[in-house]
Structures are given as structure tokens and as C-alpha cells.
Coordinates of C-alpha atoms in Angstrom, one line a residue:
M140 CA -12.4 -21.4 -6.1
N141 CA -9.4 -20.5 -8.2
I142 CA -7.6 -17.2 -7.5
G143 CA -5.0 -15.8 -9.8
I144 CA -2.5 -13.3 -8.5
V145 CA -0.4 -11.1 -10.8
G146 CA 2.7 -10.4 -8.8
G147 CA 4.4 -12.8 -6.5
G148 CA 5.9 -10.8 -3.7
Q149 CA 5.2 -10.8 0.0
L150 CA 1.7 -9.4 -0.4
A151 CA 0.7 -12.3 -2.7
R152 CA 2.3 -14.6 -0.2
M153 CA 0.2 -13.3 2.7
L154 CA -2.9 -13.4 0.6
I155 CA -2.2 -17.1 -0.1
L156 CA -1.7 -17.8 3.6
A157 CA -5.0 -16.1 4.4
G158 CA -6.8 -17.9 1.6
Y159 CA -5.9 -21.5 2.3
P160 CA -8.2 -21.7 5.4
L161 CA -11.0 -20.5 3.2
G162 CA -10.5 -23.4 0.8
L163 CA -9.2 -21.2 -2.0
R164 CA -6.6 -22.3 -4.6
F165 CA -3.9 -20.0 -6.0
R166 CA -1.7 -19.5 -9.1
V167 CA 0.8 -16.7 -9.2
L168 CA 2.3 -14.9 -12.3
D169 CA 5.6 -13.2 -11.8
P170 CA 8.7 -12.6 -14.0
S171 CA 11.1 -13.9 -11.3
L172 CA 11.6 -17.6 -10.5
A173 CA 12.6 -16.5 -7.0
A174 CA 9.2 -14.8 -6.3
C175 CA 8.6 -15.6 -2.7
A176 CA 4.9 -16.4 -3.2
G177 CA 6.0 -19.2 -5.4
Q178 CA 7.1 -21.1 -2.2
L179 CA 3.4 -21.5 -1.3
A180 CA 1.5 -21.8 -4.6
E181 CA 2.0 -22.7 -8.3
L182 CA 4.2 -20.0 -9.9
R183 CA 4.1 -19.2 -13.6
V184 CA 7.2 -17.3 -14.7
A185 CA 6.5 -14.7 -17.3
T186 CA 6.4 -11.0 -17.8
Y187 CA 3.2 -9.2 -16.6
D188 CA 2.2 -8.4 -20.2
E189 CA 3.0 -11.8 -21.8
A190 CA -0.2 -12.5 -23.7
T191 CA -0.1 -16.3 -23.5
A192 CA 0.6 -16.4 -19.8
L193 CA -2.2 -14.0 -19.1
Q194 CA -4.6 -16.0 -21.2
Q195 CA -3.7 -19.2 -19.4
L196 CA -4.2 -17.5 -16.0
A197 CA -7.6 -16.2 -17.1
D198 CA -8.6 -19.6 -18.4
W199 CA -7.8 -21.2 -15.0
A200 CA -8.9 -18.5 -12.5
D201 CA -12.4 -17.6 -11.3
V202 CA -11.1 -14.2 -10.2
V203 CA -7.7 -12.4 -10.6
T204 CA -6.2 -9.8 -8.3
F205 CA -2.7 -8.3 -8.1
D206 CA -0.2 -7.6 -5.4
F207 CA 1.3 -4.3 -6.5
E208 CA 0.1 -1.3 -8.5
N209 CA 2.8 -1.4 -11.2
V210 CA 1.3 -4.3 -13.0
P211 CA 0.5 -2.9 -16.5
A212 CA -3.1 -1.7 -16.6
S213 CA -3.3 -3.2 -20.1
A214 CA -2.6 -6.6 -18.6
A215 CA -5.4 -6.2 -16.1
E216 CA -7.7 -5.1 -19.0
Q217 CA -6.8 -8.2 -21.0
L218 CA -7.5 -10.4 -18.1
A219 CA -10.9 -8.7 -17.5
Q220 CA -12.0 -9.7 -21.0
Q221 CA -11.9 -13.3 -19.9
T222 CA -12.5 -13.4 -16.2
A223 CA -13.4 -11.3 -13.1
V224 CA -10.6 -8.9 -12.1
Y225 CA -10.6 -7.0 -8.8
P226 CA -9.8 -4.3 -8.0
P227 CA -11.1 -3.1 -11.3
P228 CA -8.5 -2.2 -14.0
A229 CA -9.6 1.4 -14.0
A230 CA -8.6 1.8 -10.3
L231 CA -5.2 0.3 -11.2
A232 CA -4.7 2.7 -14.1
V233 CA -5.5 5.8 -11.9
A234 CA -3.2 4.7 -9.1
Q235 CA -0.3 4.2 -11.6
D236 CA -0.2 7.9 -12.5
R237 CA 0.2 10.5 -9.7
L238 CA -1.4 13.2 -11.8
S239 CA -4.5 11.1 -12.6
E240 CA -4.6 10.1 -8.9
K241 CA -4.4 13.7 -7.6
T242 CA -6.9 14.9 -10.2
L243 CA -9.4 12.2 -9.1
F244 CA -8.9 13.3 -5.4
R245 CA -9.6 16.9 -6.3
R246 CA -12.7 15.9 -8.4
L247 CA -14.1 14.1 -5.4
D248 CA -13.3 17.0 -3.0
I249 CA -10.6 15.1 -1.2
P250 CA -7.9 17.7 -0.2
T251 CA -4.4 17.2 -1.5
P252 CA -1.1 19.1 -1.5
G253 CA -0.8 21.6 -4.3
F254 CA 0.5 20.0 -7.5
V255 CA 1.6 21.0 -11.0
P256 CA 2.4 18.6 -13.9
V257 CA 5.8 19.0 -15.6
T258 CA 7.4 17.7 -18.8
T259 CA 10.2 20.2 -19.5
R260 CA 13.0 22.0 -17.5
A261 CA 11.2 25.3 -18.1
A262 CA 7.9 23.9 -16.8
L263 CA 9.8 22.7 -13.7
E264 CA 10.9 26.2 -13.0
H265 CA 7.3 27.5 -13.5
A266 CA 5.9 24.8 -11.2
I267 CA 8.3 25.8 -8.4
S268 CA 7.1 29.4 -8.7
V269 CA 3.5 28.0 -8.1
T270 CA 4.2 25.5 -5.3
G271 CA 7.0 27.5 -3.6
L272 CA 10.0 25.9 -1.9
P273 CA 10.7 23.4 -0.6
A274 CA 8.8 21.1 -3.0
M275 CA 8.8 17.4 -4.0
V276 CA 9.5 16.5 -7.6
K277 CA 8.2 13.1 -8.4
T278 CA 7.9 10.9 -11.5
R279 CA 4.3 10.4 -12.4
R280 CA 4.7 6.7 -12.8
L281 CA 6.5 3.7 -11.2
G282 CA 7.6 5.4 -8.0
Y283 CA 7.3 3.5 -4.7
D284 CA 9.2 3.2 -1.4
G285 CA 10.8 6.6 -2.0
K286 CA 11.9 5.8 -5.6
G287 CA 11.4 8.5 -8.3
Q288 CA 11.4 11.4 -5.9
Y289 CA 13.7 14.4 -5.4
L290 CA 13.3 17.1 -2.7
V291 CA 14.0 20.5 -4.1
R292 CA 15.1 22.9 -1.3
S293 CA 16.5 25.8 -3.4
P294 CA 16.7 26.9 -7.1
A295 CA 20.1 25.2 -7.2
D296 CA 18.4 21.9 -6.9
L297 CA 16.4 22.2 -10.1
D298 CA 19.0 21.1 -12.5
P299 CA 20.0 18.0 -10.5
A300 CA 16.3 17.1 -10.0
F301 CA 15.6 17.4 -13.7
A302 CA 18.7 15.5 -14.6
A303 CA 17.7 12.7 -12.2
L304 CA 14.0 12.4 -13.1
G305 CA 13.3 14.5 -16.2
A306 CA 13.4 11.7 -18.7
T307 CA 9.8 11.0 -17.8
P308 CA 6.7 13.1 -17.1
L309 CA 6.8 14.6 -13.6
I310 CA 4.6 16.1 -11.0
V311 CA 5.7 18.8 -8.5
E312 CA 4.0 18.8 -5.2
S313 CA 3.9 21.5 -2.5
W314 CA 5.8 20.7 0.6
V315 CA 3.5 19.8 3.5
D316 CA 4.5 20.7 7.1
F317 CA 2.6 17.7 8.6
Q318 CA 2.4 16.4 12.1
C319 CA 2.5 12.7 11.1
E320 CA 1.5 10.3 8.3
V321 CA -1.5 8.0 8.6
S322 CA -3.2 5.5 6.4
L323 CA -6.7 4.1 6.1
L324 CA -7.5 0.6 4.8
A325 CA -11.0 0.3 3.3
V326 CA -12.6 -2.8 1.9
R327 CA -15.6 -3.1 -0.4
G328 CA -17.3 -6.3 -1.5
R329 CA -18.8 -7.1 -4.9
D330 CA -22.2 -6.5 -3.3
G331 CA -21.2 -2.9 -2.2
A332 CA -20.8 -3.7 1.5
T333 CA -17.9 -1.7 3.0
G334 CA -15.7 -1.8 6.0
F335 CA -12.9 0.4 7.4
Y336 CA -10.0 -0.4 9.6
P337 CA -8.9 2.2 12.2
L338 CA -6.4 4.8 11.1
T339 CA -2.8 3.7 11.3
E340 CA 0.1 6.0 12.1
N341 CA 3.2 5.4 9.9
T342 CA 6.8 6.3 10.2
H343 CA 9.0 6.3 7.1
R344 CA 12.8 6.6 6.7
D345 CA 14.5 7.0 3.3
G346 CA 11.1 6.7 1.7
I347 CA 10.4 3.2 3.1
L348 CA 7.8 2.4 5.7
R349 CA 9.5 1.4 9.0
V350 CA 6.9 1.4 11.7
S351 CA 3.1 1.3 11.8
R352 CA 1.1 1.9 15.0
A353 CA -2.6 1.1 15.3
P354 CA -5.1 2.4 16.1
Y355 CA -4.0 6.0 15.7
R356 CA -5.0 7.7 18.9
D357 CA -4.0 11.4 18.8
R358 CA -7.0 12.7 16.8
P359 CA -9.7 10.1 16.8
A360 CA -12.1 12.4 15.0
L361 CA -10.0 12.0 11.9
N362 CA -11.2 8.4 11.4
Q363 CA -14.6 9.6 10.2
Q364 CA -12.9 12.2 7.9
A365 CA -10.7 9.5 6.4
Q366 CA -13.7 7.1 6.0
D367 CA -15.7 9.8 4.2
Y368 CA -12.9 10.3 1.7
A369 CA -12.4 6.6 1.2
Q370 CA -16.1 6.0 0.6
R371 CA -16.0 8.6 -2.2
L372 CA -13.2 6.7 -3.9
L373 CA -14.8 3.3 -3.4
T374 CA -18.0 4.5 -5.0
A375 CA -16.5 6.5 -7.9
L376 CA -14.2 3.6 -8.9
D377 CA -16.9 0.9 -8.3
Y378 CA -14.2 -0.7 -6.2
V379 CA -13.9 -4.2 -5.0
G380 CA -11.2 -5.4 -2.6
V381 CA -8.9 -3.6 -0.1
L382 CA -7.9 0.0 -0.9
A383 CA -5.2 1.9 1.1
I384 CA -5.1 5.7 1.2
E385 CA -2.1 7.5 2.7
F386 CA -2.7 10.9 4.3
F387 CA -0.7 13.7 5.9
V388 CA -2.2 15.0 9.2
V389 CA -2.2 18.8 9.2
N390 CA -3.7 20.0 12.5
E391 CA -7.3 18.7 12.5
H392 CA -7.4 17.9 8.8
L393 CA -6.2 15.2 6.3
L394 CA -4.4 15.8 3.0
A395 CA -4.5 12.8 0.7
N396 CA -1.0 11.8 -0.5
E397 CA -1.6 8.7 -2.5
M398 CA -3.7 5.5 -2.8
A399 CA -2.8 1.9 -3.4
P400 CA -5.4 -0.4 -5.0
R401 CA -4.3 -3.5 -3.1
V402 CA -3.5 -4.8 0.4
H403 CA -0.9 -2.6 2.0
N404 CA 2.3 -2.7 4.1
S405 CA 0.7 -0.4 6.7
G406 CA -2.0 -3.0 7.3
H407 CA 0.2 -6.0 8.2
W408 CA -0.7 -5.4 11.8
T409 CA -4.2 -6.6 11.0
I410 CA -3.0 -10.3 10.8
E411 CA -2.9 -10.5 14.6
G412 CA -4.4 -7.1 15.5
A413 CA -7.8 -7.1 13.9
V414 CA -10.7 -9.5 14.0
T415 CA -10.3 -10.1 10.2
S416 CA -7.0 -9.3 8.5
Q417 CA -6.8 -7.1 5.4
F418 CA -5.7 -10.2 3.5
A419 CA -8.7 -12.3 4.5
N420 CA -11.0 -9.4 3.8
H421 CA -9.5 -8.7 0.4
L422 CA -10.2 -12.3 -0.6
R423 CA -13.7 -12.3 0.9
A424 CA -14.4 -9.1 -1.1
I425 CA -13.2 -10.4 -4.5
C426 CA -14.8 -13.8 -4.0
D427 CA -18.2 -12.3 -3.2
L428 CA -18.1 -13.6 0.4
P429 CA -19.4 -11.7 3.4
L430 CA -16.8 -9.2 4.8
G431 CA -15.4 -9.8 8.2
S432 CA -15.1 -7.4 11.1
T433 CA -12.4 -4.7 10.7
Q434 CA -12.4 -4.0 14.5
A435 CA -8.9 -3.8 16.1
R436 CA -8.0 -6.3 18.8
G437 CA -6.3 -4.0 21.3
H438 CA -3.1 -2.2 20.1
S439 CA -0.5 -3.1 17.6
V440 CA 2.9 -2.0 16.4
M441 CA 4.4 -3.4 13.2
F442 CA 8.1 -3.1 12.3
N443 CA 9.4 -3.8 8.8
A444 CA 12.5 -5.8 8.7
I445 CA 14.6 -4.0 6.1
G446 CA 17.7 -5.7 4.6
D447 CA 17.9 -8.6 7.1
L448 CA 15.8 -10.3 9.7
P449 CA 16.2 -9.7 13.4
D450 CA 17.1 -12.7 15.6
R451 CA 14.0 -15.0 15.6
A452 CA 14.5 -16.5 19.0
A453 CA 15.0 -13.1 20.7
C454 CA 11.9 -11.7 19.1
L455 CA 9.7 -14.7 20.0
A456 CA 10.9 -14.7 23.6
M457 CA 9.0 -11.4 24.0
P458 CA 5.3 -11.7 25.0
G459 CA 2.9 -10.5 22.3
V460 CA 5.4 -10.7 19.4
Q461 CA 4.7 -12.3 16.1
Y462 CA 7.4 -13.0 13.6
H463 CA 6.9 -13.0 9.8
A464 CA 9.7 -14.0 7.4
Y465 CA 8.9 -13.6 3.7
G466 CA 11.3 -16.3 2.4
K467 CA 13.5 -13.7 0.7
S468 CA 17.3 -13.4 0.7
A469 CA 18.9 -10.5 2.6
R470 CA 19.7 -7.4 0.6
P471 CA 20.1 -3.7 1.6
G472 CA 16.9 -1.8 1.4
R473 CA 14.8 -4.9 0.8
K474 CA 11.7 -5.8 2.9
V475 CA 12.4 -9.3 4.1
G476 CA 9.9 -9.6 6.9
H477 CA 7.9 -7.9 9.6
I478 CA 7.5 -8.2 13.3
T479 CA 4.3 -7.3 15.1
L480 CA 3.9 -6.5 18.8
Q481 CA 0.3 -6.8 20.0
A482 CA -1.2 -6.0 23.4
D483 CA -4.6 -5.2 25.0
S484 CA -3.5 -1.6 25.8
A485 CA -1.2 1.1 24.7
E486 CA 0.4 1.0 28.1
S487 CA 1.3 -2.6 27.7
I488 CA 2.8 -2.0 24.3
A489 CA 4.9 0.8 25.6
L490 CA 6.5 -1.4 28.3
R491 CA 7.9 -3.8 25.6
L492 CA 8.4 -1.4 22.8
A493 CA 12.0 -0.3 23.6
E494 CA 13.2 -3.9 23.8
L495 CA 11.7 -4.7 20.4
Q496 CA 13.1 -1.5 18.9
A497 CA 16.6 -2.5 20.0
L498 CA 16.2 -5.8 18.2
M499 CA 15.0 -4.0 15.0
A500 CA 17.8 -1.4 15.0

């Protein structure tokens, strides 16, 4: 079976690694000759909306997927006229616009922080009067890993925020005093079968995910709440593939922050830490194969390697550690790999955690 992937980053790379044991073949479309997935599969270098390249990919592929949500929805729609595209282009379009995303959450009775759309400086001032301070000002489109965001703490921040972001439509979101951030990975097959991985606790710094811990243990009852919300989205979007939803934990409740219609950084722990990884299950789903078990194998902690990789030998000398390099050159702020610590119990994880944290510093 031929799988086309639009986007050639590390997520595409890990999909390919998960797909080869299943006998799948891959072709990747990316504008960069250095796209790291191109080290593992045929790479076609073209912009995401280049009509000829999209046509050639559709002619070759039995099914097409994508590895990040900023692929133009129009490109996914063009591909869908020729071949199967999963997740569906409609899900991609919703996830690309924070206002559309939050509006869908509200329509499905999924709680979110308060939000107000903004297009002018005067509208920004009005929005702050509604949400209160502090508040997050965000671009509606193209923001990820902390990009396109500005924290407004006082009225004096309004002019700098609008100067930095106001050239595009914005959304202002109420500040949430949350206990922690968690994410849920859900998967739905073409036959409607669904599966849910356990909630994962995430720690961000400078807007970039640094550490994921799974399963999230503090409030186990929140798993069912998260799954209920995810099921509403899967059904409403007629979704196929892996869907990630990020939540704020506020006491005994969840507030939906955003969703990603793809495999997700916070699910990298599933490669070693679950019976079936998110990557294998995404491929099973889009290829109309039976889904695998989403059950966790013990406990896992995943560290992103940002900017540069830690010493490989030192990491691999530690029991239970798996090392993943993405084939990328070092660069400040760039995700170049991840390290996963896996053990049967949380207590065993804790014994080795400090040592691994020192290597990742």
C-alpha cells in the first residue's frame, strides 16, 4: 500500500519507521531538500500547494496524510478529489484557525477558556475588557511551539502586542490559572472503531514542549472526561487517524486549549511505552486496518532534545532509556530528537529521573 505524507519532518519520519514493518511504502512532499523524513523515503521537493506535485502524489498514493497542521487546507482538498486523505481536510481546516477551533469546542459543549476575536486595535482593547487581565493574545493562524502569542499583563502591553501580532486576525483568550497541562491522544479508524491513550502530563518552556509523563496519575477520573470530549470531536468531524487534544487541568475539570489533527509530540512516549504506538495506530487507522491496543506499558517520561542532542552513550548507559535522533542539524530552539525513560513503575522512574534530567539540561 502506498502512503503519501505531506510534510517531511520528524513526525513523518516516525510514521515511516512505524510503517515499514507493516509492509507500507512511502513518498514525502516537502519544500525542503533537507527534510529529515527524506532520509528514509522518497522525497519530492515542492511547496505544499504546488498543483503538479500534489497531482503526482495523488496519482501514486492509495492514501495521503500530513505531519503538521499548517499544510494548506486547499492542498488537502485538492488531494481528496483524487485519492483518500486522512484526517479529513475539514478537520485540518478547523485546526488551522483558533477561532474556528474554539467555536467548534463550544458547539460540542467542550469547555474552553473565554475568547474574543480581534481584528483592530480598538477591538483588542474591548476584548481585554471582556477577558480581563492577564490575557493571551494569539494569531488565529500559523502559531505553534509558542509562536504567534503575546502575554498581556497590563494595559501598557496592548500597543506592543498589537504591533507584534496585529497584522493578522487575532484571538484573545482569558488567562487560566491551571494546575498542569495534559493531552489526550485518540485514534479512530475508517470503520469508526476508536481507541484512547491515557492522559499525558506535559511541561512547556518558552512555548515548546519539554517533558511528557504518562500515564497522568494525579486525577485519574479526568481520563473519562477527556475521552468523552474527544469522542464528540471524532464523531463531529467524521475523523480518521490520530487526534491530539491539549487541555488545562483546573481542579477536577478540563478546559480544552487546542487540538492537532495528526500524531503529536506528547505521544512520542507511546513508541516504547504503549502496546501500539501512536504512529502505528495512525497508519492502521488510515489504511483501514484493525486498531492496536492503546494500553500503556508501565510508566514513561519523554524529554525533547531542543537545540542539540545529549550524549548518546551516556543516555544509553542508563537502564530503560531509548534514544531517538531525528537526523537534523543542531540549531537553537529546534527539536532534534527525544529521549524516553520507561519503567514498570513510577517509583522505578523516579530513581533514574534525576540522572537523565541532568543529561538533558
